[in-house]
PDB file of C-alpha atoms in Angstrom:
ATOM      1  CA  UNK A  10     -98.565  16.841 -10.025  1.00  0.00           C
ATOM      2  CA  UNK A  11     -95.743  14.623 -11.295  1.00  0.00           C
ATOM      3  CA  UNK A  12     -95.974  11.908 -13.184  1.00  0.00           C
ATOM      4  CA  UNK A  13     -92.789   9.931 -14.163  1.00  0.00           C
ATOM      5  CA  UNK A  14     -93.161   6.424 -15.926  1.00  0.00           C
ATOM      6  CA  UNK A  15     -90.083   3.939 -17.525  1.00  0.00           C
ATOM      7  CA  UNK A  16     -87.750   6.795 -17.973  1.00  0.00           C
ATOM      8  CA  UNK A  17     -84.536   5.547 -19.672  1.00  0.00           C
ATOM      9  CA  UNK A  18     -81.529   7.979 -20.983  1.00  0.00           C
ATOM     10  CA  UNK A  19     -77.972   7.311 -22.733  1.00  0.00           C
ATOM     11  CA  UNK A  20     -75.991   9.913 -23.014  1.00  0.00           C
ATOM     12  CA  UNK A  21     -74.662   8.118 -26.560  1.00  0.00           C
ATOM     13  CA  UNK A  22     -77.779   6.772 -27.908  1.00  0.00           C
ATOM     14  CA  UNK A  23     -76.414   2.782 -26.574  1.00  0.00           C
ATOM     15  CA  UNK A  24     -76.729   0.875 -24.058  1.00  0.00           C
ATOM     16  CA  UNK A  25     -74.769   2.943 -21.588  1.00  0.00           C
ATOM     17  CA  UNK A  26     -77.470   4.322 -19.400  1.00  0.00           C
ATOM     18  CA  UNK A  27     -77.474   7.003 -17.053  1.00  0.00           C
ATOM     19  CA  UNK A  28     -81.103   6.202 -16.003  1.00  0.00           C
ATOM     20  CA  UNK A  29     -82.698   3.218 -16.061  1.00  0.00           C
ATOM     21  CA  UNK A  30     -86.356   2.362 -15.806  1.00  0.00           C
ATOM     22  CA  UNK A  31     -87.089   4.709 -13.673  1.00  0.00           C
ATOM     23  CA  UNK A  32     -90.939   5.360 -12.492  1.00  0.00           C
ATOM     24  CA  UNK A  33     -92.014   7.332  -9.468  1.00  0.00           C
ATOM     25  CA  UNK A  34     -95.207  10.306  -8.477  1.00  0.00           C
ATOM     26  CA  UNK A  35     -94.876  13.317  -6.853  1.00  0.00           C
ATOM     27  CA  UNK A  36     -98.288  14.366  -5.277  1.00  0.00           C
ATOM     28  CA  UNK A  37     -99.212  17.836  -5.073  1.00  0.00           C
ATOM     29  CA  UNK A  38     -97.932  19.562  -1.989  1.00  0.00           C
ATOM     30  CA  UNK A  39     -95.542  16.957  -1.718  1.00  0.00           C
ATOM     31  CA  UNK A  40     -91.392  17.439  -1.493  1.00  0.00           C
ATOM     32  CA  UNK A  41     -89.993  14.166  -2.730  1.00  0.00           C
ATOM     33  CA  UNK A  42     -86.197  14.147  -1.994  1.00  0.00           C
ATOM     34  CA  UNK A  43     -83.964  12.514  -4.766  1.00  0.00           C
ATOM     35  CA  UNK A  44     -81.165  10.957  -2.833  1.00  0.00           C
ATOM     36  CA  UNK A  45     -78.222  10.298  -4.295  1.00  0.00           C
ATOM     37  CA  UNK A  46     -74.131  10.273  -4.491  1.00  0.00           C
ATOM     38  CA  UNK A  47     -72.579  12.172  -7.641  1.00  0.00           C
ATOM     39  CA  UNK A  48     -72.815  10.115 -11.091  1.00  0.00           C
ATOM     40  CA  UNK A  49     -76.309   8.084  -9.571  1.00  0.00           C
ATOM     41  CA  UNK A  50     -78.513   9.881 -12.258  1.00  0.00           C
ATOM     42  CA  UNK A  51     -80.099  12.785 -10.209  1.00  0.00           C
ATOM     43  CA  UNK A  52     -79.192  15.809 -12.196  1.00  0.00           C
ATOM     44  CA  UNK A  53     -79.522  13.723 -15.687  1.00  0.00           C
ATOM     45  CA  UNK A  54     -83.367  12.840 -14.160  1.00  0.00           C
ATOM     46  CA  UNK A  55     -83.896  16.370 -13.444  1.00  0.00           C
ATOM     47  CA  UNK A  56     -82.398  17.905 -16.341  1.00  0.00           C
ATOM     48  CA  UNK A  57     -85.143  15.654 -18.342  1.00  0.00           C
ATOM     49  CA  UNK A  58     -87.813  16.782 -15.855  1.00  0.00           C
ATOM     50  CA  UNK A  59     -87.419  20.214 -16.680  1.00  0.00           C
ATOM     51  CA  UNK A  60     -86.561  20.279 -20.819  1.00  0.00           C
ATOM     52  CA  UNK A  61     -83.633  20.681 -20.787  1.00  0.00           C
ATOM     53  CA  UNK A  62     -82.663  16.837 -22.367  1.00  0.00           C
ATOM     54  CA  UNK A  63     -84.807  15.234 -24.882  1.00  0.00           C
ATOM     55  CA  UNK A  64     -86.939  12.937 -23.326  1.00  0.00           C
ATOM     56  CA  UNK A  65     -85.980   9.687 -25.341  1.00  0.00           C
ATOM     57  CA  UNK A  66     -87.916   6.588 -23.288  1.00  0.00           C
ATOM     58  CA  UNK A  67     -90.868   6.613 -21.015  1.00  0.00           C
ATOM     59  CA  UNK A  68     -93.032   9.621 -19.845  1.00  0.00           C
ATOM     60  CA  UNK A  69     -93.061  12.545 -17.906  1.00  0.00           C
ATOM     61  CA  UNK A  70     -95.981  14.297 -17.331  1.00  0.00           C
ATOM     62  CA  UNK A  71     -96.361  17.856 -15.027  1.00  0.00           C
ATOM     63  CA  UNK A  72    -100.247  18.801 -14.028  1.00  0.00           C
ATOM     64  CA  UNK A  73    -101.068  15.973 -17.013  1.00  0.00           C
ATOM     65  CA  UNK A  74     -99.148  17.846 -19.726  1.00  0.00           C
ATOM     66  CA  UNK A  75     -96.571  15.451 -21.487  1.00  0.00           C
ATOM     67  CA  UNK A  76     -92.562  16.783 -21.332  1.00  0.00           C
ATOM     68  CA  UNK A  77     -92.357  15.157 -24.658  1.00  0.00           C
ATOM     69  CA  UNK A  78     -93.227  18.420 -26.427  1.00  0.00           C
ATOM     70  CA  UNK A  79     -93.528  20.950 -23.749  1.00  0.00           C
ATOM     71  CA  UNK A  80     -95.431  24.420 -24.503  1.00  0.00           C
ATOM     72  CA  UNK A  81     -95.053  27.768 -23.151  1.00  0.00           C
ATOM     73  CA  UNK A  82     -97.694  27.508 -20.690  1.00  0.00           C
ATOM     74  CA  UNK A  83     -95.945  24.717 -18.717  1.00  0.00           C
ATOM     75  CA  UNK A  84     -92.618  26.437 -18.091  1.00  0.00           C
ATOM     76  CA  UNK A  85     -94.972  28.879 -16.491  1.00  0.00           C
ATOM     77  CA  UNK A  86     -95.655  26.590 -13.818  1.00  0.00           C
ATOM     78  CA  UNK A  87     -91.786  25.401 -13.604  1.00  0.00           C
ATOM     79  CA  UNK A  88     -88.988  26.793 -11.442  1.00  0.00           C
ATOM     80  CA  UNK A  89     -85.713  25.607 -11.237  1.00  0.00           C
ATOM     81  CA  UNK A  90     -82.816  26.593  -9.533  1.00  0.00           C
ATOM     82  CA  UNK A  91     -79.579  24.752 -10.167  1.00  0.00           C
ATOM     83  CA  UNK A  92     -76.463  23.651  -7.865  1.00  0.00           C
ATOM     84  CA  UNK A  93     -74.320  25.859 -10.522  1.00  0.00           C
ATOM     85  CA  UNK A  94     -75.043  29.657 -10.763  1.00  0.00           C
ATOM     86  CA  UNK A  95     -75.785  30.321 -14.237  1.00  0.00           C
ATOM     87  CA  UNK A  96     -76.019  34.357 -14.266  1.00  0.00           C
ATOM     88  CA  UNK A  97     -75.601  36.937 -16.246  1.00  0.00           C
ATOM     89  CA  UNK A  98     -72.639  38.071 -14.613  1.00  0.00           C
ATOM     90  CA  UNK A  99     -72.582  41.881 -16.727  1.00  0.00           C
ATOM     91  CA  UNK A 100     -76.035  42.780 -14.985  1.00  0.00           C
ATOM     92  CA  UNK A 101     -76.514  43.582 -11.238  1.00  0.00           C
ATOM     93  CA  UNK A 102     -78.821  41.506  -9.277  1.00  0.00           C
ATOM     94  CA  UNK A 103     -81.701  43.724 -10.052  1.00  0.00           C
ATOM     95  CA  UNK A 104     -81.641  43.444 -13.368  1.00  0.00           C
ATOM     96  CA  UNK A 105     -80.854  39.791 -13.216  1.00  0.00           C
ATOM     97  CA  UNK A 106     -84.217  39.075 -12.239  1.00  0.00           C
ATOM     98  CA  UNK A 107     -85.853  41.809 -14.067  1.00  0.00           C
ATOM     99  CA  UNK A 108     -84.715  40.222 -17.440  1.00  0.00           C
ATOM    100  CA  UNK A 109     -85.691  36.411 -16.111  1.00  0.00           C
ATOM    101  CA  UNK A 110     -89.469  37.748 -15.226  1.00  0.00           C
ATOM    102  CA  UNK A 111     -90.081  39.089 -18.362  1.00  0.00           C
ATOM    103  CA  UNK A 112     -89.774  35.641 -20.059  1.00  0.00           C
ATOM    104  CA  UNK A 113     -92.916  34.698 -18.472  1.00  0.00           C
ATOM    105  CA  UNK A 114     -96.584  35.153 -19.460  1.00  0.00           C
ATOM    106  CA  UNK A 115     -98.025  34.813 -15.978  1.00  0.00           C
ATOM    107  CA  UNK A 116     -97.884  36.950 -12.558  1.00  0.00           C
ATOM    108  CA  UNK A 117     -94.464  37.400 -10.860  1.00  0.00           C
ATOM    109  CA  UNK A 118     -93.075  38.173  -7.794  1.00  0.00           C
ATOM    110  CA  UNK A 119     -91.308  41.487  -7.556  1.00  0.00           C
ATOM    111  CA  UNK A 120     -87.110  41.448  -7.871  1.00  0.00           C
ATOM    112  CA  UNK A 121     -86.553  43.395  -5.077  1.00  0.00           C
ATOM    113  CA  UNK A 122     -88.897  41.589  -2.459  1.00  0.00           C
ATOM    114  CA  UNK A 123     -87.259  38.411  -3.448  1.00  0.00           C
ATOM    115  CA  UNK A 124     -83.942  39.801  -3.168  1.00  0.00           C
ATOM    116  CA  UNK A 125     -84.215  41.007   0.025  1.00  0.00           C
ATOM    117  CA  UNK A 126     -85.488  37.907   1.611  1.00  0.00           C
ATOM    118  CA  UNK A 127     -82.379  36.489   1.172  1.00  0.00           C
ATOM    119  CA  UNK A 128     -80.233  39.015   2.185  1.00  0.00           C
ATOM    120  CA  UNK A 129     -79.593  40.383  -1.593  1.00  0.00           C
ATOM    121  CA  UNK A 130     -81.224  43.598  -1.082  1.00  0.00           C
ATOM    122  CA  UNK A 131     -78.459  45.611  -0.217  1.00  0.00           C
ATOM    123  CA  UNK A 132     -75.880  44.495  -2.805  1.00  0.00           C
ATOM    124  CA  UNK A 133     -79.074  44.835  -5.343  1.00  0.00           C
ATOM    125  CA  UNK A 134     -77.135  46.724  -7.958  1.00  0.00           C
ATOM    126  CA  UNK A 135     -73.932  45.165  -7.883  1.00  0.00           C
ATOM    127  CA  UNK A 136     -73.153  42.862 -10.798  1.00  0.00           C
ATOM    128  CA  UNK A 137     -73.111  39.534 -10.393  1.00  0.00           C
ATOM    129  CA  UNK A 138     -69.698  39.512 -11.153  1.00  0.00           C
ATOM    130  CA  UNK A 139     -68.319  40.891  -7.762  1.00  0.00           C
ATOM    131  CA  UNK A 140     -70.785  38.738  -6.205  1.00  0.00           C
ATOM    132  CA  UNK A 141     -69.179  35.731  -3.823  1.00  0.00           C
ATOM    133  CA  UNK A 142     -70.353  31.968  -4.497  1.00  0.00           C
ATOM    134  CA  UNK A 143     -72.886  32.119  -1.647  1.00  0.00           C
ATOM    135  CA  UNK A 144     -74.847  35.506  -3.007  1.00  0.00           C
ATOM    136  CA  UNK A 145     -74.704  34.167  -6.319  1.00  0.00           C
ATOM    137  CA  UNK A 146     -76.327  31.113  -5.261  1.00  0.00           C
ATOM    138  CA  UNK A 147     -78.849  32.792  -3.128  1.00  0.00           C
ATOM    139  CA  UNK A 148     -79.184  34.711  -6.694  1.00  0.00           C
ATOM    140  CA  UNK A 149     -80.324  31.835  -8.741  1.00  0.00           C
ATOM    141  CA  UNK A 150     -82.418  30.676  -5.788  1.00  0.00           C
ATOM    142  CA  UNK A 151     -84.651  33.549  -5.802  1.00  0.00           C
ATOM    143  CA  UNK A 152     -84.715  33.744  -9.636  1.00  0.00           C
ATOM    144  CA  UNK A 153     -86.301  30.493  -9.542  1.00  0.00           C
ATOM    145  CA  UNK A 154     -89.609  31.408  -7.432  1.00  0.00           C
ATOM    146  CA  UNK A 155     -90.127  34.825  -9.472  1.00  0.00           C
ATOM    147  CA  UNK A 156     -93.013  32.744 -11.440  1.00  0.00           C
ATOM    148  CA  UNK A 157     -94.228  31.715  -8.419  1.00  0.00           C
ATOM    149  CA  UNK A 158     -94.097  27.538  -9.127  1.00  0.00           C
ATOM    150  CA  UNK A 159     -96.491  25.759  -9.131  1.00  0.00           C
ATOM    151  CA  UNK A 160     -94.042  22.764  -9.643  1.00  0.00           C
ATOM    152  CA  UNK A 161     -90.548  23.554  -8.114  1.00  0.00           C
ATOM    153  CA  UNK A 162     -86.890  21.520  -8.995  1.00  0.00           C
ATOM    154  CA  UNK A 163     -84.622  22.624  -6.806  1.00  0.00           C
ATOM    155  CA  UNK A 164     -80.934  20.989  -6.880  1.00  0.00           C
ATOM    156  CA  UNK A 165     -78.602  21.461  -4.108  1.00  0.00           C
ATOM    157  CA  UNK A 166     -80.098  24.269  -2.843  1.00  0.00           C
ATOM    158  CA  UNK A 167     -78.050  24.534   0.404  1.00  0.00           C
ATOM    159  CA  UNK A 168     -74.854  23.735  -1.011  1.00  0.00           C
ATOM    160  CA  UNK A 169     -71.668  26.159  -0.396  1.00  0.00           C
ATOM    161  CA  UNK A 170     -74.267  28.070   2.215  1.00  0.00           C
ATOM    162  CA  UNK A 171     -73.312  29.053   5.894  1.00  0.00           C
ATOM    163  CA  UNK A 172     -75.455  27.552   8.565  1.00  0.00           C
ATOM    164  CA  UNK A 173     -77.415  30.892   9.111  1.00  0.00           C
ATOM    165  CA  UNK A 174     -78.263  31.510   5.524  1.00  0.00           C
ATOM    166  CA  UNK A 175     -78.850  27.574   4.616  1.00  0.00           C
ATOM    167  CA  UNK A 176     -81.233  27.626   7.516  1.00  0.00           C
ATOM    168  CA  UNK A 177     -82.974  30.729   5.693  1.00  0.00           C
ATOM    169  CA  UNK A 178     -82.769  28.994   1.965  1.00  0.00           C
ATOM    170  CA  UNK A 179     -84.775  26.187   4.397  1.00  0.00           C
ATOM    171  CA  UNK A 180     -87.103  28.418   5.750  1.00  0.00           C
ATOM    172  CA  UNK A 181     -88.465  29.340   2.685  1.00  0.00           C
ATOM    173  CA  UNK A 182     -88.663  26.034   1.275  1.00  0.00           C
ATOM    174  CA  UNK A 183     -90.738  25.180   4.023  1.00  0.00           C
ATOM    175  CA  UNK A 184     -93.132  28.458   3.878  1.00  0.00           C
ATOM    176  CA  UNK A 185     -93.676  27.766   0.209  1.00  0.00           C
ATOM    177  CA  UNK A 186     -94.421  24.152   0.384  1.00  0.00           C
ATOM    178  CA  UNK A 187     -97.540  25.472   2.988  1.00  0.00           C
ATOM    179  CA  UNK A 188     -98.801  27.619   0.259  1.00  0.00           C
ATOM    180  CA  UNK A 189     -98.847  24.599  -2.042  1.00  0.00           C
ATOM    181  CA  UNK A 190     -96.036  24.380  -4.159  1.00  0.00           C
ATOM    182  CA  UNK A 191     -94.639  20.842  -4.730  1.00  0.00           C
ATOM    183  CA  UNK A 192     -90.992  20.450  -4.744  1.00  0.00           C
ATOM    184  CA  UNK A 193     -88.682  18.153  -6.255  1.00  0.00           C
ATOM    185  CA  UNK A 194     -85.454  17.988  -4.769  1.00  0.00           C
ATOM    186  CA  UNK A 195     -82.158  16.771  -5.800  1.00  0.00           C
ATOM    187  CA  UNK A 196     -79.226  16.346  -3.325  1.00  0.00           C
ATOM    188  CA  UNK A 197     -76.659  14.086  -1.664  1.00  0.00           C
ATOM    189  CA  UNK A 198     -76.965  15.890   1.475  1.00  0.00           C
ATOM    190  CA  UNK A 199     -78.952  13.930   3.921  1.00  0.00           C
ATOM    191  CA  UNK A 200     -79.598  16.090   6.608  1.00  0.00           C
ATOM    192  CA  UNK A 201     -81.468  18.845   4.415  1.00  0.00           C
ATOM    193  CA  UNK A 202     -83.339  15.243   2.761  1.00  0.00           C
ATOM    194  CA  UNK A 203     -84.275  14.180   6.659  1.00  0.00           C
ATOM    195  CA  UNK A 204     -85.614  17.406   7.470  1.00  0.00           C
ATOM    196  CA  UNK A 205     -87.561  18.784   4.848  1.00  0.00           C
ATOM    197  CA  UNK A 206     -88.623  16.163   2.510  1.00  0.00           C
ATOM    198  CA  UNK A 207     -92.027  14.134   2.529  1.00  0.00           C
ATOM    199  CA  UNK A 208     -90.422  11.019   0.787  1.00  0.00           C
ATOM    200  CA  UNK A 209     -87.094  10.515  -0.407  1.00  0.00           C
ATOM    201  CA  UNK A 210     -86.093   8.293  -3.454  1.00  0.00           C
ATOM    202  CA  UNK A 211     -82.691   6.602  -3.666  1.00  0.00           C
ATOM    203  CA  UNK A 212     -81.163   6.424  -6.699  1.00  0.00           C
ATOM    204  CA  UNK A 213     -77.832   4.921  -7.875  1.00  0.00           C
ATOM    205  CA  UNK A 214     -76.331   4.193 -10.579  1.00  0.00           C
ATOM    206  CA  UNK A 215     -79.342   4.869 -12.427  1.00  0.00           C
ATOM    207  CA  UNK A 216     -81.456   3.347 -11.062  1.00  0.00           C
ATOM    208  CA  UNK A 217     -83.831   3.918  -7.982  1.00  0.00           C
ATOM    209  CA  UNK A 218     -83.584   1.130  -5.121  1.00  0.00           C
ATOM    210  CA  UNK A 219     -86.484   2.419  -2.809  1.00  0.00           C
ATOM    211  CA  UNK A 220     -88.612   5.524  -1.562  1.00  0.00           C
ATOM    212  CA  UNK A 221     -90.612   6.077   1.157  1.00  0.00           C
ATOM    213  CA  UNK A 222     -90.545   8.435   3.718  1.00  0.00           C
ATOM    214  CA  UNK A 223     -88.075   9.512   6.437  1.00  0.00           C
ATOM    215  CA  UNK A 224     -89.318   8.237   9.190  1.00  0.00           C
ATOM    216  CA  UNK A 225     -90.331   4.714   7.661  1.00  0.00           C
ATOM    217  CA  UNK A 226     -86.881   3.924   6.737  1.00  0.00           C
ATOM    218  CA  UNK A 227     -85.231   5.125  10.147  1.00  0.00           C
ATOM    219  CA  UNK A 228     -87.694   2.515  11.697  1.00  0.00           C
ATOM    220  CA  UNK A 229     -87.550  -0.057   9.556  1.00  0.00           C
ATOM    221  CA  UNK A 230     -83.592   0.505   9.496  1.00  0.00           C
ATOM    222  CA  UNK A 231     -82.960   1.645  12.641  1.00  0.00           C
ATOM    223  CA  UNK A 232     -81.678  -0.072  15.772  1.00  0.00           C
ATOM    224  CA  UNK A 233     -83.766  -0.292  18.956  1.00  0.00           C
ATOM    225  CA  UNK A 234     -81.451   1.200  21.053  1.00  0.00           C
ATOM    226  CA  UNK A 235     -81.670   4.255  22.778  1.00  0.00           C
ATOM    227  CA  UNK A 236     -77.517   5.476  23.705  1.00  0.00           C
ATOM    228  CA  UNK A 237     -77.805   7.031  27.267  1.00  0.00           C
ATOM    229  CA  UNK A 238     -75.812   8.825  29.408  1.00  0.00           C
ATOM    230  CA  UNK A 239     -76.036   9.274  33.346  1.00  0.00           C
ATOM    231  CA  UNK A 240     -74.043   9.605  36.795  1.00  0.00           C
ATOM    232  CA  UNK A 241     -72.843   7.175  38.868  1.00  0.00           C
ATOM    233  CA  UNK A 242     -71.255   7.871  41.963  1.00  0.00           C
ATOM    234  CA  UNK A 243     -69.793  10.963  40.537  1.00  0.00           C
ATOM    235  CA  UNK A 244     -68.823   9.842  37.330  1.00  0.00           C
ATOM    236  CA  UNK A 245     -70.687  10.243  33.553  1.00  0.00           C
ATOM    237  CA  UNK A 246     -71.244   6.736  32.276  1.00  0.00           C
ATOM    238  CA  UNK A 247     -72.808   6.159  28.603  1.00  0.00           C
ATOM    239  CA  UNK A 248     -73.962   3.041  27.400  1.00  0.00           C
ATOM    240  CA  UNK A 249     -76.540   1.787  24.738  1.00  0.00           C
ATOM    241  CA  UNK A 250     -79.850   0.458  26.220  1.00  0.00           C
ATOM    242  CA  UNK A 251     -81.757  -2.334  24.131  1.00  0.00           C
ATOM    243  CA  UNK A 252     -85.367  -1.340  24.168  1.00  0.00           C
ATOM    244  CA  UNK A 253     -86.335  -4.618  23.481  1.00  0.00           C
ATOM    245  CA  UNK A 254     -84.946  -6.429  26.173  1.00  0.00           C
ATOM    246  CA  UNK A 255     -86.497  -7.043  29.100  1.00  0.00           C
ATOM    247  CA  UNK A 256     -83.105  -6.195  31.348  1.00  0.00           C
ATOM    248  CA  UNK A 257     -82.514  -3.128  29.488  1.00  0.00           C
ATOM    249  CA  UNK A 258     -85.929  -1.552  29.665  1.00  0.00           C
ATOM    250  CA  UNK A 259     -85.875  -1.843  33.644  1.00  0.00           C
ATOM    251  CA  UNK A 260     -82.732  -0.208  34.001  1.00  0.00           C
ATOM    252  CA  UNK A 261     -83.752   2.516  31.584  1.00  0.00           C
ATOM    253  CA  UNK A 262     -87.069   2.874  33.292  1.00  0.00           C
ATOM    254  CA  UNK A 263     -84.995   3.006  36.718  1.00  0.00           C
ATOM    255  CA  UNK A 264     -82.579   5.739  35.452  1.00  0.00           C
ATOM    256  CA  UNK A 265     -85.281   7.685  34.014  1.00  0.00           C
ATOM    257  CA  UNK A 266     -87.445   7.214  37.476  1.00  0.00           C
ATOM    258  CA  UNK A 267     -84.045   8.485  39.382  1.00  0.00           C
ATOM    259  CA  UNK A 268     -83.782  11.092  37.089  1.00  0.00           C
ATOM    260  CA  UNK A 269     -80.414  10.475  36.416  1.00  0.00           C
ATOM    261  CA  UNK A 270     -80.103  10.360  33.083  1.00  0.00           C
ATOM    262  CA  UNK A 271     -78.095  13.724  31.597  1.00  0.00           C
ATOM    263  CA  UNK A 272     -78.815  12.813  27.746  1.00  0.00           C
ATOM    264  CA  UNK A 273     -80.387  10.574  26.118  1.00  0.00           C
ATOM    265  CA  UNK A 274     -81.144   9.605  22.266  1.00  0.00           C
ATOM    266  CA  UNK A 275     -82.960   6.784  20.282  1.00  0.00           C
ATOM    267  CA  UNK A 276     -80.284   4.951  17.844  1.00  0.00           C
ATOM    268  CA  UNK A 277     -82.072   5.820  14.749  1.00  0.00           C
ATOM    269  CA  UNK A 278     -81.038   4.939  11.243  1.00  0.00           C
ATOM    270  CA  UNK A 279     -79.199   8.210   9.144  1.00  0.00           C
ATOM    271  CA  UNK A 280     -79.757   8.251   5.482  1.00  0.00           C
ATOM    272  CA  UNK A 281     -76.020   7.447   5.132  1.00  0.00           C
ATOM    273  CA  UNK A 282     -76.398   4.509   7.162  1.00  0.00           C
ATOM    274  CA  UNK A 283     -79.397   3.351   5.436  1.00  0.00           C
ATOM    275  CA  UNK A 284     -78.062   4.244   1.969  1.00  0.00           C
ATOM    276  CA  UNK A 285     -75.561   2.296   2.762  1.00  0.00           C
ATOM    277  CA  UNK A 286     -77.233  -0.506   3.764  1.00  0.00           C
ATOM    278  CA  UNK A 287     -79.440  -0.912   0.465  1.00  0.00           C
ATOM    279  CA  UNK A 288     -76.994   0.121  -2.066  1.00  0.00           C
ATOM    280  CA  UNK A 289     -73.703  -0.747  -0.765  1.00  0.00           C
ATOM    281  CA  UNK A 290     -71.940   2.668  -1.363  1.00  0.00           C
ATOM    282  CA  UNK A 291     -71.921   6.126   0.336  1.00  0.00           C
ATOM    283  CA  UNK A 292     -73.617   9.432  -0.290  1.00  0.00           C
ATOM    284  CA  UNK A 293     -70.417  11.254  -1.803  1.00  0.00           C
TER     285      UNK A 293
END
């Protein structure tokens, strides 16, 4: 679906790159995770991705037609819904989307429906001005899947969210990557990464260090330790269990026979930890 080979890009035209060499695919179906702290190149990737910066090295291909001189038809295919709400704040949220779908030559989704799913539906015809952060957000969202996308950028799509509606935002992410759309998503937030993405890519400072997906790193990162807790003559004793050694599995095969064990939970890599690990810096 996405096809991204020897991208370079300086913000000056020297030698001062904000992405280096980068190459990576996106399959179709797929939601590849772009990993990142701030300043490691993911919006300046994406931002190329989509049009809007000049593609100056490499290529960048979407459904095998080349970003270097992108036609009509292929923003047909495109959504995108950036970390910064960029609405027309003199229109209501109606309207909004009304005006956004009829840049399109292609089927779209109703405003309303979409505006409802996330909760919009009743503040509909308020402008976006006296919307809060979080509705504007879910604004720009929804305004993003009124093409219906074939090929989906989403960046930071949780961000500023409370739990309830952030689990919605995911939701939907997840219901339209079973109907087929391929997502490509930007973030520094590793949880949302962990749980929805296919395979994540790590980039920083420009450059990406590794991708594969979530559960190969957390093994091949991870410790083999599972951190238990259990009683013991009335009292709640944790302690980390190798489950490697020989000593440790028969006492953890003992506790679990006893059924003592109140909680217990393998010591797997996080992204942080891992990030960490292969870049030498943190997520933020």
């Amino acid at each position: 679906m996405l096809k991204v080979k020897n991208l370079w890009h300086s913000y000056n035209n020297d030698k001062n790159y904000a992405v280096q060499d980068i190459s990576f695919e996106v399959e179709e179906g797929e939601i590849l995770g772009f990993l990142g702290p701030s300043g490691a190149g993911k919006s300046t990737t994406q931002n190329i991705l989509i049009g809007l910066l000049k593609l100056q090295e490499g290529e960048v291909s979407i459904r095998g037609k080349s970003m270097k001189n992108p036609k009509d038809e292929l923003f047909n295919i495109i959504g995108v819904s950036f970390e910064q709400p960029n609405v027309y704040k003199k229109l209501s949220g109606f309207e909004n989307l009304n005006f956004y779908r009829k840049m399109f030559s292609t089927q779209t989704e109703e405003p309303m429906k979409l505006l409802r799913e996330v909760g919009l539906g009743d503040v509909a015809d308020k402008k976006a001005s006296e919307y809060s952060k979080g509705m504007l957000q879910r604004l720009v969202f929804v305004r993003s899947m009124i093409n219906k996308p074939q090929m989906w950028f989403l960046d930071e799509p949780t961000s500023g969210l409370d739990p309830i509606t952030a689990g919605k935002i995911k939701d939907i992410i997840k219901r339209k990557n079973k109907e087929g759309t391929t997502i490509f998503l930007t973030t520094h937030n590793m949880h949302i990464a962990d749980e929805l993405c296919n395979r994540v890519a790590f980039i920083n400072e420009g450059k990406i260090k590794l991708i594969d997906s979530p559960r190969n790193l957390k093994l091949k990162y991870g410790e083999k330790f599972v951190k238990v807790e259990y009683k013991e003559n009335g009292q709640l004793i944790s302690e980390r269990l190798s489950l490697v050694e020989d000593r440790d599995k028969i006492k953890l095969n003992k506790l679990i026979s006893q059924g003592e064990i109140e909680t217990m939970h393998s010591q797997e890599a996080t992204f942080e930890e891992i990030f960490i690990n292969v870049t030498g810096r943190g997520l933020n």
